[in-house]
Short mmCIF file of C-alpha atoms and ligand atoms in Angstrom, two decimals:
data_model
loop_
_atom_site.label_atom_id
_atom_site.label_comp_id
_atom_site.label_asym_id
_atom_site.label_seq_id
_atom_site.Cartn_x
_atom_site.Cartn_y
_atom_site.Cartn_z
CA MET A 241 0.00 0.00 0.00
CA SER A 242 1.39 3.43 -0.85
CA HIS A 243 2.19 5.78 2.04
CA ALA A 244 1.00 9.27 1.14
CA ALA A 245 2.26 12.43 2.83
CA VAL A 246 0.71 15.88 3.10
CA ARG A 247 1.71 19.10 4.81
CA THR A 248 -0.12 21.75 6.75
CA GLN A 249 0.71 24.36 9.38
CA VAL A 250 -1.41 23.02 12.25
CA GLY A 251 -2.62 19.41 12.52
CA ILE A 252 -5.72 19.19 14.73
CA ILE A 253 -6.76 15.86 16.22
CA GLY A 254 -10.49 15.79 17.08
CA ALA A 255 -13.56 17.44 15.51
CA GLY A 256 -15.24 18.29 18.81
CA PRO A 257 -15.94 21.86 19.93
CA ALA A 258 -12.24 22.49 20.77
CA GLY A 259 -10.85 21.26 17.44
CA LEU A 260 -13.50 22.85 15.25
CA PHE A 261 -13.41 26.26 16.94
CA LEU A 262 -9.62 26.18 16.62
CA ALA A 263 -9.93 25.41 12.90
CA HIS A 264 -12.23 28.43 12.43
CA LEU A 265 -10.05 30.75 14.51
CA LEU A 266 -6.94 29.74 12.53
CA HIS A 267 -8.73 30.09 9.20
CA ARG A 268 -9.70 33.66 10.17
CA GLN A 269 -5.99 34.41 10.79
CA GLY A 270 -4.94 32.87 7.48
CA ILE A 271 -3.25 29.86 9.13
CA GLU A 272 -3.73 26.50 7.39
CA CYS A 273 -4.93 23.45 9.29
CA VAL A 274 -6.23 19.92 8.77
CA VAL A 275 -8.65 18.26 11.22
CA LEU A 276 -8.47 14.48 11.79
CA GLU A 277 -11.49 12.84 13.43
CA SER A 278 -11.87 9.15 14.31
CA ARG A 279 -15.68 9.08 14.16
CA SER A 280 -17.95 9.52 11.14
CA ARG A 281 -19.53 12.92 10.45
CA GLU A 282 -22.95 11.40 11.27
CA ALA A 283 -21.71 10.16 14.67
CA VAL A 284 -20.12 13.53 15.53
CA GLU A 285 -23.27 15.42 14.55
CA GLY A 286 -25.61 12.96 16.27
CA THR A 287 -24.09 12.68 19.77
CA ILE A 288 -26.22 14.44 22.39
CA ARG A 289 -24.08 16.20 25.00
CA ALA A 290 -23.93 19.74 26.29
CA GLY A 291 -26.69 22.29 26.11
CA VAL A 292 -25.55 25.60 27.55
CA LEU A 293 -23.29 28.20 25.93
CA GLU A 294 -21.61 30.97 27.91
CA GLN A 295 -22.19 34.53 26.70
CA TRP A 296 -18.68 34.97 25.25
CA THR A 297 -18.99 31.64 23.35
CA VAL A 298 -22.18 32.97 21.77
CA ASP A 299 -20.43 36.25 20.95
CA LEU A 300 -17.50 34.33 19.42
CA MET A 301 -19.85 32.32 17.18
CA GLN A 302 -21.41 35.57 15.99
CA ASP A 303 -17.99 37.09 15.44
CA LEU A 304 -16.88 34.12 13.34
CA GLY A 305 -20.04 34.40 11.23
CA LEU A 306 -21.37 31.12 12.63
CA GLY A 307 -24.27 32.39 14.71
CA GLU A 308 -27.12 32.72 12.23
CA ARG A 309 -28.96 29.45 13.06
CA MET A 310 -28.15 29.76 16.78
CA GLN A 311 -29.85 33.19 16.83
CA ARG A 312 -32.91 31.68 15.15
CA GLU A 313 -33.17 28.35 16.96
CA GLY A 314 -31.35 28.89 20.28
CA HIS A 315 -33.15 29.65 23.52
CA PHE A 316 -32.08 32.75 25.38
CA HIS A 317 -32.92 32.83 29.07
CA ARG A 318 -32.59 35.71 31.55
CA GLY A 319 -31.49 33.34 34.33
CA ILE A 320 -32.12 30.03 36.05
CA THR A 321 -34.41 28.76 38.77
CA LEU A 322 -33.09 27.08 41.91
CA ARG A 323 -35.49 24.81 43.81
CA PHE A 324 -34.99 23.47 47.30
CA ALA A 325 -37.01 22.93 50.47
CA GLY A 326 -40.18 22.87 48.35
CA GLU A 327 -39.68 26.42 47.09
CA SER A 328 -38.64 28.03 43.84
CA HIS A 329 -36.18 30.95 43.54
CA HIS A 330 -35.35 32.83 40.35
CA LEU A 331 -31.81 34.12 39.76
CA ASP A 332 -31.93 36.92 37.19
CA PHE A 333 -28.50 36.70 35.52
CA GLU A 334 -29.25 39.47 33.05
CA ASP A 335 -29.78 41.86 35.96
CA LEU A 336 -26.92 40.43 38.09
CA THR A 337 -24.28 40.48 35.33
CA GLY A 338 -25.16 43.63 33.41
CA GLY A 339 -26.95 41.96 30.51
CA LYS A 340 -25.43 38.49 30.07
CA ARG A 341 -27.77 35.61 29.33
CA VAL A 342 -27.98 31.81 29.36
CA THR A 343 -28.07 30.38 25.84
CA VAL A 344 -29.40 26.87 25.31
CA TYR A 345 -28.24 25.65 21.90
CA PRO A 346 -27.16 22.00 21.84
CA GLN A 347 -23.54 21.02 21.27
CA HIS A 348 -24.39 18.84 18.25
CA GLU A 349 -26.12 21.79 16.58
CA VAL A 350 -23.01 23.93 17.22
CA LEU A 351 -20.89 21.15 15.66
CA LYS A 352 -23.19 20.89 12.61
CA ASP A 353 -22.83 24.65 12.03
CA LEU A 354 -19.03 24.57 12.46
CA ILE A 355 -18.51 21.53 10.21
CA ALA A 356 -20.79 22.85 7.42
CA ALA A 357 -19.08 26.27 7.44
CA ARG A 358 -15.57 24.79 7.46
CA LEU A 359 -16.30 22.45 4.55
CA ALA A 360 -18.08 25.22 2.63
CA HIS A 361 -14.87 27.30 2.81
CA GLY A 362 -12.73 24.43 1.49
CA GLY A 363 -11.45 23.42 4.94
CA GLU A 364 -10.17 19.88 5.41
CA ILE A 365 -11.84 17.63 7.98
CA HIS A 366 -11.03 13.94 7.57
CA PHE A 367 -13.59 11.75 9.32
CA GLY A 368 -13.21 8.06 10.18
CA VAL A 369 -9.40 8.07 10.56
CA ARG A 370 -7.72 5.30 12.62
CA ASP A 371 -4.38 4.43 14.27
CA VAL A 372 -3.39 8.04 14.98
CA GLY A 373 0.25 8.30 16.13
CA LEU A 374 2.29 11.43 17.00
CA HIS A 375 6.01 11.76 16.20
CA ASP A 376 8.98 14.15 16.48
CA LEU A 377 7.09 16.40 18.90
CA THR A 378 10.20 18.09 20.26
CA THR A 379 11.44 19.04 16.78
CA ASP A 380 10.07 21.87 14.63
CA ARG A 381 8.64 19.33 12.14
CA PRO A 382 6.22 17.12 14.11
CA ARG A 383 4.19 14.48 12.21
CA ILE A 384 0.90 12.69 12.62
CA THR A 385 0.59 9.22 11.11
CA TYR A 386 -2.86 7.68 10.62
CA THR A 387 -4.95 5.41 8.46
CA THR A 388 -7.62 7.08 6.33
CA GLN A 389 -11.27 6.04 6.18
CA ASP A 390 -10.38 4.07 3.02
CA GLY A 391 -7.60 2.16 4.79
CA GLU A 392 -4.67 4.15 3.29
CA PRO A 393 -1.70 4.90 5.57
CA GLN A 394 -1.03 8.65 5.62
CA THR A 395 1.42 11.11 7.18
CA LEU A 396 0.55 14.72 7.99
CA HIS A 397 3.62 16.94 8.41
CA CYS A 398 2.93 20.04 10.48
CA ASP A 399 4.53 22.93 12.35
CA PHE A 400 2.31 22.33 15.38
CA ILE A 401 -0.17 19.69 16.60
CA ALA A 402 -3.32 20.39 18.60
CA GLY A 403 -4.30 17.27 20.55
CA TYR A 404 -7.99 18.14 21.00
CA ASP A 405 -9.21 14.54 21.01
CA GLY A 406 -11.43 14.37 24.11
CA SER A 407 -11.04 12.43 27.35
CA GLN A 408 -10.32 9.07 25.65
CA GLY A 409 -8.04 10.33 22.86
CA PRO A 410 -4.36 9.40 22.57
CA SER A 411 -2.77 12.90 22.72
CA ARG A 412 -2.55 13.38 26.49
CA GLN A 413 -0.30 10.30 26.84
CA TYR A 414 2.40 12.09 24.81
CA VAL A 415 2.70 14.94 27.33
CA GLU A 416 5.73 13.92 29.37
CA GLY A 417 6.14 15.00 32.98
CA ARG A 418 2.47 15.80 33.52
CA SER A 419 0.66 15.50 36.86
CA GLU A 420 -3.01 14.60 36.92
CA TYR A 421 -5.58 15.66 39.52
CA GLN A 422 -8.84 13.75 39.86
CA HIS A 423 -11.95 13.86 42.03
CA LEU A 424 -14.71 11.25 41.73
CA TYR A 425 -18.30 11.86 42.88
CA PRO A 426 -20.43 9.12 44.43
CA PHE A 427 -23.27 9.73 41.94
CA GLY A 428 -24.07 9.98 38.25
CA TRP A 429 -26.79 11.53 36.08
CA LEU A 430 -29.53 9.69 34.25
CA GLY A 431 -30.31 11.89 31.22
CA ILE A 432 -33.48 11.61 29.14
CA LEU A 433 -34.89 13.22 26.02
CA VAL A 434 -38.65 13.62 25.99
CA GLU A 435 -41.26 14.55 23.38
CA ALA A 436 -43.12 17.26 25.31
CA PRO A 437 -43.63 21.01 25.36
CA PRO A 438 -41.46 22.98 27.83
CA SER A 439 -42.67 22.79 31.45
CA HIS A 440 -40.91 26.05 32.30
CA HIS A 441 -39.38 28.96 30.37
CA GLU A 442 -35.92 28.53 32.00
CA LEU A 443 -33.63 25.81 33.37
CA ILE A 444 -34.55 24.49 36.84
CA TYR A 445 -31.81 23.07 39.11
CA ALA A 446 -33.39 21.24 42.08
CA ARG A 447 -31.90 19.95 45.29
CA HIS A 448 -34.12 17.36 47.02
CA ALA A 449 -33.60 14.78 49.76
CA ARG A 450 -34.10 12.09 47.06
CA GLY A 451 -31.35 13.67 44.92
CA PHE A 452 -30.69 16.35 42.31
CA ALA A 453 -32.85 16.95 39.23
CA LEU A 454 -32.44 19.31 36.27
CA LEU A 455 -35.00 20.48 33.76
CA SER A 456 -33.50 21.74 30.51
CA THR A 457 -34.76 22.06 26.96
CA ARG A 458 -33.79 21.31 23.36
CA SER A 459 -36.65 22.71 21.27
CA PRO A 460 -40.34 23.66 21.63
CA GLU A 461 -41.12 19.95 21.11
CA ILE A 462 -38.21 18.21 22.91
CA GLN A 463 -37.12 18.54 26.54
CA ARG A 464 -33.93 17.37 28.27
CA LEU A 465 -34.09 16.21 31.89
CA TYR A 466 -31.54 14.76 34.29
CA LEU A 467 -31.87 12.86 37.56
CA GLN A 468 -29.16 12.09 40.12
CA CYS A 469 -28.57 8.33 40.24
CA ARG A 470 -25.88 5.96 41.56
CA PRO A 471 -22.78 5.83 39.32
CA THR A 472 -23.29 2.08 38.91
CA ASP A 473 -26.97 2.34 37.87
CA THR A 474 -27.98 1.15 34.42
CA MET A 475 -31.03 1.89 32.30
CA ALA A 476 -32.59 -1.38 33.53
CA ASP A 477 -32.80 0.20 37.01
CA TYR A 478 -34.97 2.99 35.62
CA PRO A 479 -38.23 2.02 33.92
CA ASP A 480 -40.07 5.11 32.60
CA GLU A 481 -42.60 5.12 35.48
CA LEU A 482 -39.80 5.35 38.05
CA ILE A 483 -38.11 8.20 36.14
CA TRP A 484 -41.34 10.23 36.07
CA SER A 485 -42.13 9.51 39.71
CA GLU A 486 -38.63 10.68 40.77
CA LEU A 487 -38.75 13.76 38.54
CA HIS A 488 -42.17 14.80 39.88
CA GLN A 489 -41.05 14.41 43.49
CA ARG A 490 -37.73 16.22 43.04
CA LEU A 491 -38.87 19.08 40.81
CA GLU A 492 -42.36 19.95 41.96
CA THR A 493 -42.96 22.71 44.49
CA ALA A 494 -45.71 23.54 46.97
CA ASP A 495 -47.09 26.34 44.72
CA GLY A 496 -48.75 23.89 42.31
CA TRP A 497 -46.17 23.87 39.46
CA THR A 498 -46.29 20.55 37.60
CA LEU A 499 -44.01 18.78 35.16
CA THR A 500 -45.40 17.88 31.73
CA GLU A 501 -44.70 14.25 30.80
CA GLY A 502 -44.10 12.89 27.30
CA ARG A 503 -42.63 9.92 25.43
CA ILE A 504 -39.06 9.21 26.56
CA PHE A 505 -37.08 8.43 23.38
CA GLN A 506 -33.53 8.39 24.72
CA LYS A 507 -31.96 7.48 28.09
CA GLY A 508 -28.35 7.29 29.25
CA VAL A 509 -26.29 7.27 32.46
CA ILE A 510 -23.38 9.73 32.74
CA GLY A 511 -20.55 9.39 35.27
CA MET A 512 -19.34 12.48 37.12
CA ARG A 513 -15.73 13.41 37.69
CA SER A 514 -13.37 16.36 37.91
CA PHE A 515 -9.98 15.98 36.25
CA VAL A 516 -7.08 18.31 35.41
CA CYS A 517 -3.84 17.57 33.60
CA ASP A 518 -1.45 20.29 34.79
CA ARG A 519 0.77 20.32 31.71
CA MET A 520 -0.79 20.97 28.31
CA GLN A 521 2.28 21.27 26.08
CA HIS A 522 5.03 18.90 25.05
CA GLY A 523 7.33 20.46 22.47
CA ARG A 524 5.10 21.32 19.51
CA LEU A 525 2.08 19.37 20.83
CA PHE A 526 -0.64 21.32 22.66
CA ILE A 527 -3.55 19.51 24.29
CA GLY A 528 -6.86 21.11 25.26
CA GLY A 529 -10.55 20.61 25.96
CA ASP A 530 -11.66 17.31 27.50
CA ALA A 531 -8.23 15.84 26.59
CA ALA A 532 -6.79 18.02 29.37
CA HIS A 533 -9.64 18.52 31.81
CA ILE A 534 -13.08 17.24 32.76
CA VAL A 535 -15.77 18.93 34.83
CA PRO A 536 -19.03 17.43 36.10
CA PRO A 537 -21.90 18.81 33.97
CA THR A 538 -23.65 20.69 36.82
CA GLY A 539 -21.97 24.02 36.04
CA ALA A 540 -22.44 23.64 32.23
CA LYS A 541 -18.77 24.50 31.70
CA GLY A 542 -17.12 21.66 29.67
CA LEU A 543 -17.82 22.82 26.13
CA ASN A 544 -17.09 26.44 26.96
CA LEU A 545 -13.81 25.58 28.62
CA ALA A 546 -12.78 23.57 25.57
CA VAL A 547 -13.47 26.60 23.35
CA ALA A 548 -11.44 28.89 25.67
CA ASP A 549 -8.38 26.63 25.22
CA ALA A 550 -8.80 26.93 21.44
CA VAL A 551 -8.93 30.74 21.70
CA TYR A 552 -5.69 30.83 23.76
CA LEU A 553 -3.90 28.44 21.38
CA SER A 554 -5.02 30.41 18.32
CA ARG A 555 -3.62 33.59 19.90
CA GLY A 556 -0.24 31.92 20.51
CA LEU A 557 -0.13 30.53 16.98
CA GLU A 558 -1.15 33.84 15.44
CA CYS A 559 1.67 35.55 17.39
CA PHE A 560 4.17 32.88 16.26
CA TYR A 561 3.30 33.17 12.56
CA ARG A 562 3.28 37.00 12.73
CA THR A 563 6.48 37.52 14.75
CA GLY A 564 8.34 34.20 14.90
CA GLN A 565 8.19 34.44 18.73
CA GLN A 566 7.05 31.39 20.68
CA ASP A 567 6.67 32.98 24.18
CA GLU A 568 2.89 33.29 24.00
CA LEU A 569 2.66 29.63 22.97
CA ASP A 570 4.92 28.70 25.86
CA ARG A 571 2.51 30.49 28.24
CA TYR A 572 -0.43 28.39 26.89
CA THR A 573 -0.54 25.96 29.83
CA ASP A 574 -0.45 28.71 32.47
CA THR A 575 -3.01 30.88 30.70
CA CYS A 576 -5.41 27.95 30.24
CA LEU A 577 -4.96 26.58 33.77
CA ARG A 578 -5.99 29.85 35.42
CA ARG A 579 -9.39 29.60 33.75
CA ILE A 580 -9.59 25.80 34.08
CA TRP A 581 -9.16 25.78 37.86
CA LYS A 582 -11.85 28.45 38.28
CA ALA A 583 -14.24 26.38 36.17
CA GLU A 584 -13.25 23.25 38.13
CA ARG A 585 -13.99 25.09 41.38
CA PHE A 586 -17.38 26.32 40.16
CA SER A 587 -18.46 22.93 38.76
CA TRP A 588 -17.38 21.17 41.97
CA TYR A 589 -19.21 23.81 44.05
CA MET A 590 -22.46 23.57 42.04
CA THR A 591 -22.29 19.77 42.14
CA ASN A 592 -21.85 19.63 45.92
CA LEU A 593 -24.43 22.37 46.47
CA LEU A 594 -27.16 20.59 44.55
CA HIS A 595 -26.59 16.85 44.97
CA THR A 596 -27.47 14.64 47.91
CA ASN A 597 -24.20 12.95 48.81
CA PRO A 598 -24.76 9.56 50.50
CA ALA A 599 -21.43 10.04 52.32
CA GLU A 600 -22.63 13.26 53.97
CA GLY A 601 -24.61 13.30 57.23
CA PRO A 602 -27.48 15.56 58.34
CA PHE A 603 -25.10 18.35 59.39
CA GLU A 604 -23.58 18.71 55.91
CA GLN A 605 -27.04 18.51 54.33
CA ARG A 606 -28.16 21.49 56.43
CA ILE A 607 -25.01 23.40 55.49
CA ARG A 608 -25.84 22.89 51.78
CA LEU A 609 -29.37 24.21 52.34
CA ALA A 610 -27.97 27.21 54.22
CA ASP A 611 -25.62 27.87 51.29
CA LEU A 612 -28.55 27.77 48.83
CA ASP A 613 -30.60 30.04 51.10
CA TYR A 614 -27.67 32.49 51.17
CA VAL A 615 -27.28 32.41 47.38
CA VAL A 616 -30.94 33.24 46.73
CA HIS A 617 -31.17 35.97 49.40
CA SER A 618 -27.84 37.76 49.06
CA ARG A 619 -27.23 39.83 45.94
CA ALA A 620 -23.46 39.41 46.43
CA ALA A 621 -23.71 35.60 46.60
CA ALA A 622 -26.17 35.48 43.68
CA THR A 623 -23.84 37.68 41.62
CA ALA A 624 -20.88 35.37 42.31
CA LEU A 625 -22.87 32.39 41.06
CA ALA A 626 -24.24 34.33 38.09
CA GLU A 627 -20.90 35.63 36.80
CA ASN A 628 -19.41 32.14 36.92
CA TYR A 629 -22.42 30.57 35.23
CA VAL A 630 -22.61 33.04 32.32
CA GLY A 631 -18.81 32.74 31.96
CA LEU A 632 -15.88 34.68 33.39
CA PRO A 633 -14.24 37.05 30.89
CA LEU A 634 -11.38 35.63 28.82
CA ASP A 635 -7.90 36.76 29.98
P1 RFL B 821 -14.94 16.08 22.46
O1 RFL B 821 -16.27 16.76 22.25
O2 RFL B 821 -14.92 14.79 23.18
O3 RFL B 821 -14.25 15.94 21.03
C1 RFL B 821 -13.07 15.20 20.84
C2 RFL B 821 -13.13 14.55 19.48
O4 RFL B 821 -11.93 13.83 19.27
C3 RFL B 821 -12.24 12.60 18.62
N1 RFL B 821 -11.17 11.62 18.84
C4 RFL B 821 -10.24 11.33 17.91
N2 RFL B 821 -10.04 11.82 16.67
C5 RFL B 821 -8.97 11.30 15.96
N3 RFL B 821 -8.16 10.31 16.43
C6 RFL B 821 -8.35 9.80 17.67
N4 RFL B 821 -7.55 8.84 18.12
C7 RFL B 821 -9.43 10.31 18.47
N5 RFL B 821 -9.89 10.04 19.70
C8 RFL B 821 -10.94 10.83 19.92
C9 RFL B 821 -13.57 12.20 19.25
O5 RFL B 821 -14.28 11.28 18.42
C10 RFL B 821 -14.28 13.55 19.38
O6 RFL B 821 -15.09 13.84 18.26
O7 RFL B 821 -13.92 17.05 23.24
P2 RFL B 821 -13.77 18.64 23.20
O8 RFL B 821 -13.71 19.17 21.80
O9 RFL B 821 -12.66 18.91 24.13
O10 RFL B 821 -15.14 19.20 23.83
C11 RFL B 821 -15.52 18.94 25.15
C12 RFL B 821 -17.05 18.91 25.27
O11 RFL B 821 -17.56 18.00 24.31
C13 RFL B 821 -17.50 18.52 26.69
O12 RFL B 821 -16.71 19.17 27.65
C14 RFL B 821 -18.99 18.88 26.94
O13 RFL B 821 -19.85 18.08 26.17
C15 RFL B 821 -19.32 18.75 28.43
N6 RFL B 821 -20.73 19.01 28.74
C16 RFL B 821 -21.22 20.30 28.83
N7 RFL B 821 -20.43 21.36 28.58
C17 RFL B 821 -20.95 22.62 28.60
O14 RFL B 821 -20.20 23.58 28.38
N8 RFL B 821 -22.27 22.89 28.85
C18 RFL B 821 -23.13 21.88 29.12
O15 RFL B 821 -24.33 22.15 29.31
C19 RFL B 821 -22.62 20.54 29.15
N9 RFL B 821 -23.44 19.52 29.38
C20 RFL B 821 -21.60 17.94 28.92
C21 RFL B 821 -22.98 18.24 29.24
C22 RFL B 821 -21.19 16.63 28.76
C23 RFL B 821 -22.08 15.61 28.93
N10 RFL B 821 -21.59 14.28 28.76
C24 RFL B 821 -22.25 13.29 28.07
C25 RFL B 821 -20.23 13.99 29.12
C26 RFL B 821 -23.89 17.24 29.41
C27 RFL B 821 -23.45 15.92 29.27
C28 RFL B 821 -24.49 14.90 29.47
C1 PHB B 822 -28.25 20.28 29.08
O1 PHB B 822 -29.23 20.91 28.61
O2 PHB B 822 -27.82 19.23 28.57
C2 PHB B 822 -27.58 20.79 30.31
C3 PHB B 822 -27.97 22.00 30.84
C4 PHB B 822 -27.32 22.46 32.00
C5 PHB B 822 -26.32 21.71 32.58
C6 PHB B 822 -25.94 20.50 32.02
C7 PHB B 822 -26.55 20.03 30.88
O3 PHB B 822 -25.75 22.15 33.73
#
């Protein structure tokens, strides 16, 4: 079999939010790149994950000319509702943050928009690649070897490699001398998609003695709901009747609000963990997004954090190609980690605040309720939560 070779400036591994935003940011700066993705386009565009975009992510999509469908089909909320002790409390983020909003526009719709726009502008995204290997990372001519969708061995010669291949991708293993921090939670989320009209005009995060629940949305016809479960639970543990009974108990309040049921057409259990890799560069390889850090979904930060890494890397690359200086690239890890640890803190805080932890006793449970009571009655505490939720400014 012949071994073909091609050349680009930046080789990007992974067509998730991190890799695709990076491709668009580089294209805008006139820097060439090629994206290699192990899954098919259909699989990438069909995987249901995140739902919430931070305000600056929305602004970036607009800026890149990618926001047209999001503006039409996204849901823009003033804030969120917190429910606990049988009562409902609205946090008005728009008021607390000087006009920032919560945007619900699913990750797979973002990816569809980014892929279509990249391909329309002649960008290269190779789907279905296998056997990705990285070489010569500490030289100025690193290479990526892989097998194409058609089974052809291929080499991509680059100046730089972005290892943006998610939590299971190979790139992180190439970062020598890294330390990894991990925190596991004794619960998971059961997520469902339901054919039903919205039960509420905003997201509801509920803390209940039976466990956390979250009401989110996807469209006027489809709703997304989550339920705290045990990390070892499987779908067999949750027949539809049990899911509805738990959701009603955890979400409903004394004021008569009720949840609208519908046909459940997708169910899945998600594990929860926090993870940080404290080194994100090895020579000319830069890792980012879920390849370098994981947050539990409670703070809605994962996708946004992945995009922030792409912004910082694009700035370093732009500086390198304009001036020949690599110092901004060499600051990539430090710049990213400052934001990452704040997002880790917020996601960990929201998770502990809202979940019932079987390892905690009645004292800790009361402390959590006192914290929630403080958040909804103190403008200072509500503002701290709001500015983290809508997204801290980029450095
Ligand atoms: P991704 O999205 O995992 O993309 C990495 C891509 O790399 C590919 N890949 C490879 N390609 C080539 N060769 C290889 N050897 C490869 N190995 C892997 C993969 O196929 C994949 O396409 O990582 P990225 O770009 O870093 O983006 C991270 C986000 O996807 C993730 O953080 C969010 O989905 C997390 N998340 C949420 N984030 C938010 O900001 N707001 C939310 O509301 C939110 N909700 C969620 C979430 C994640 C969830 N799950 C299922 C984990 C809700 C859920 C339920
Ligand atoms: C979602 O709609 O999938 C979603 C919303 C908020 C979160 C997590 C997930 O915190």
